[in-house]
Amino acid sequence: MSEYTIYHNPRCSKSRQTLELLQKNGVEPKIVEYLKNPPSEKELTQVLKLLAIKPQDLMRKKEAEYKESGLNDDTLSAKEQIKRMIENPKVIERPVVFTKTKAAIGRPPENVLDIL
């Protein structure tokens, strides 16, 4: 099993480019299509910790689901934001590549080279 995992959306060009870049560098990551299989609260919390960012920084704020789910409410706790992100995985930025000790957002795809 691969040490690397990618939260992947095959319909997203940046996600496809990031996966291709990983493979060109000899990495065959575990692919998690997070829209079909959202991360657990524990997993998403760990990824945020590895990225050293707040939940808001991993959200796609232009998605309709962002406002529809109330994620634009500044009074939500981090725990509540994470819960809503899992319920509405389309708002999670993609792609995210991570191991047990490091993570990167593949925007641009070359960002993931820092963790290889």
CSV table of C-alpha atoms in Angstrom, one decimal:
chain,number,residue,atom,x,y,z
A,1,MET,CA,0.0,0.0,0.0
A,2,SER,CA,1.2,3.5,-0.8
A,3,GLU,CA,2.5,5.9,1.8
A,4,TYR,CA,0.7,8.7,-0.1
A,5,THR,CA,-3.0,9.4,-0.4
A,6,ILE,CA,-4.7,11.8,-2.7
A,7,TYR,CA,-8.2,13.3,-2.2
A,8,HIS,CA,-9.0,13.1,-5.9
A,9,ASN,CA,-11.8,14.3,-8.2
A,10,PRO,CA,-11.3,12.7,-11.6
A,11,ARG,CA,-13.4,15.4,-13.3
A,12,CYS,CA,-11.0,18.2,-12.0
A,13,SER,CA,-8.1,19.0,-14.3
A,14,LYS,CA,-5.8,20.1,-11.4
A,15,SER,CA,-6.5,16.8,-9.6
A,16,ARG,CA,-5.8,14.8,-12.8
A,17,GLN,CA,-2.6,16.8,-13.3
A,18,THR,CA,-1.5,16.3,-9.7
A,19,LEU,CA,-2.1,12.5,-9.9
A,20,GLU,CA,-0.1,12.4,-13.2
A,21,LEU,CA,2.8,14.4,-11.6
A,22,LEU,CA,2.9,12.0,-8.7
A,23,GLN,CA,3.0,9.0,-11.0
A,24,LYS,CA,5.7,10.5,-13.1
A,25,ASN,CA,7.7,10.8,-9.9
A,26,GLY,CA,7.3,7.1,-9.1
A,27,VAL,CA,4.5,7.6,-6.6
A,28,GLU,CA,1.3,5.5,-6.9
A,29,PRO,CA,-0.9,7.0,-4.2
A,30,LYS,CA,-4.0,5.6,-2.6
A,31,ILE,CA,-6.7,7.4,-4.5
A,32,VAL,CA,-9.7,8.5,-2.5
A,33,GLU,CA,-12.5,9.9,-4.6
A,34,TYR,CA,-13.6,12.1,-1.7
A,35,LEU,CA,-16.9,13.1,-3.4
A,36,LYS,CA,-18.0,9.4,-3.3
A,37,ASN,CA,-16.2,8.6,-0.1
A,38,PRO,CA,-15.8,11.7,2.1
A,39,PRO,CA,-13.1,11.6,4.8
A,40,SER,CA,-14.1,11.0,8.4
A,41,GLU,CA,-13.9,13.9,10.9
A,42,LYS,CA,-10.7,12.4,12.3
A,43,GLU,CA,-9.1,12.1,8.9
A,44,LEU,CA,-10.0,15.6,7.8
A,45,THR,CA,-8.9,17.0,11.1
A,46,GLN,CA,-5.5,15.3,10.7
A,47,VAL,CA,-5.1,16.6,7.1
A,48,LEU,CA,-5.8,20.1,8.3
A,49,LYS,CA,-3.2,19.7,11.0
A,50,LEU,CA,-0.6,18.4,8.5
A,51,LEU,CA,-1.4,21.3,6.2
A,52,ALA,CA,-1.2,23.7,9.2
A,53,ILE,CA,-4.3,25.5,8.0
A,54,LYS,CA,-7.8,26.3,9.4
A,55,PRO,CA,-10.9,24.6,7.9
A,56,GLN,CA,-11.8,27.8,6.0
A,57,ASP,CA,-8.5,27.6,4.2
A,58,LEU,CA,-9.5,24.2,2.7
A,59,MET,CA,-12.8,25.3,1.4
A,60,ARG,CA,-14.0,26.1,-2.1
A,61,LYS,CA,-15.9,29.3,-1.3
A,62,LYS,CA,-17.3,29.7,-4.8
A,63,GLU,CA,-19.2,26.4,-4.7
A,64,ALA,CA,-23.0,26.9,-4.2
A,65,GLU,CA,-22.8,24.3,-1.3
A,66,TYR,CA,-20.5,26.7,0.6
A,67,LYS,CA,-23.3,29.2,1.3
A,68,GLU,CA,-26.1,26.6,1.1
A,69,SER,CA,-24.6,24.6,4.0
A,70,GLY,CA,-24.0,27.7,6.1
A,71,LEU,CA,-20.2,27.5,5.9
A,72,ASN,CA,-20.0,31.2,5.3
A,73,ASP,CA,-21.1,31.7,8.9
A,74,ASP,CA,-18.1,33.2,10.7
A,75,THR,CA,-19.4,32.0,14.1
A,76,LEU,CA,-19.1,28.3,13.3
A,77,SER,CA,-16.6,26.4,15.3
A,78,ALA,CA,-13.8,24.6,13.5
A,79,LYS,CA,-15.4,21.3,14.5
A,80,GLU,CA,-18.7,22.3,13.0
A,81,GLN,CA,-17.0,23.5,9.8
A,82,ILE,CA,-15.3,20.2,9.5
A,83,LYS,CA,-18.6,18.4,10.1
A,84,ARG,CA,-20.3,20.4,7.3
A,85,MET,CA,-17.3,19.9,5.0
A,86,ILE,CA,-17.8,16.2,5.3
A,87,GLU,CA,-21.5,16.5,4.7
A,88,ASN,CA,-20.8,18.6,1.7
A,89,PRO,CA,-17.5,17.3,0.3
A,90,LYS,CA,-17.8,19.4,-2.9
A,91,VAL,CA,-16.6,22.3,-0.8
A,92,ILE,CA,-13.3,20.6,0.1
A,93,GLU,CA,-10.4,22.0,-2.0
A,94,ARG,CA,-8.8,19.5,-4.3
A,95,PRO,CA,-6.5,17.8,-4.7
A,96,VAL,CA,-4.9,17.1,-1.4
A,97,VAL,CA,-2.0,14.8,-1.1
A,98,PHE,CA,-0.8,13.5,2.2
A,99,THR,CA,1.2,11.0,4.2
A,100,LYS,CA,1.1,10.4,8.0
A,101,THR,CA,3.5,13.3,8.5
A,102,LYS,CA,3.1,15.8,5.6
A,103,ALA,CA,0.5,17.2,3.2
A,104,ALA,CA,0.1,19.6,0.3
A,105,ILE,CA,-2.7,21.0,-1.8
A,106,GLY,CA,-2.1,20.4,-5.5
A,107,ARG,CA,-2.9,24.0,-6.6
A,108,PRO,CA,-0.7,24.3,-8.6
A,109,PRO,CA,0.1,20.6,-9.0
A,110,GLU,CA,3.8,21.3,-8.4
A,111,ASN,CA,3.1,22.0,-4.8
A,112,VAL,CA,3.0,18.3,-4.1
A,113,LEU,CA,6.7,17.9,-5.1
A,114,ASP,CA,7.6,19.6,-1.8
A,115,ILE,CA,6.4,16.5,0.1
A,116,LEU,CA,7.9,13.8,-2.1
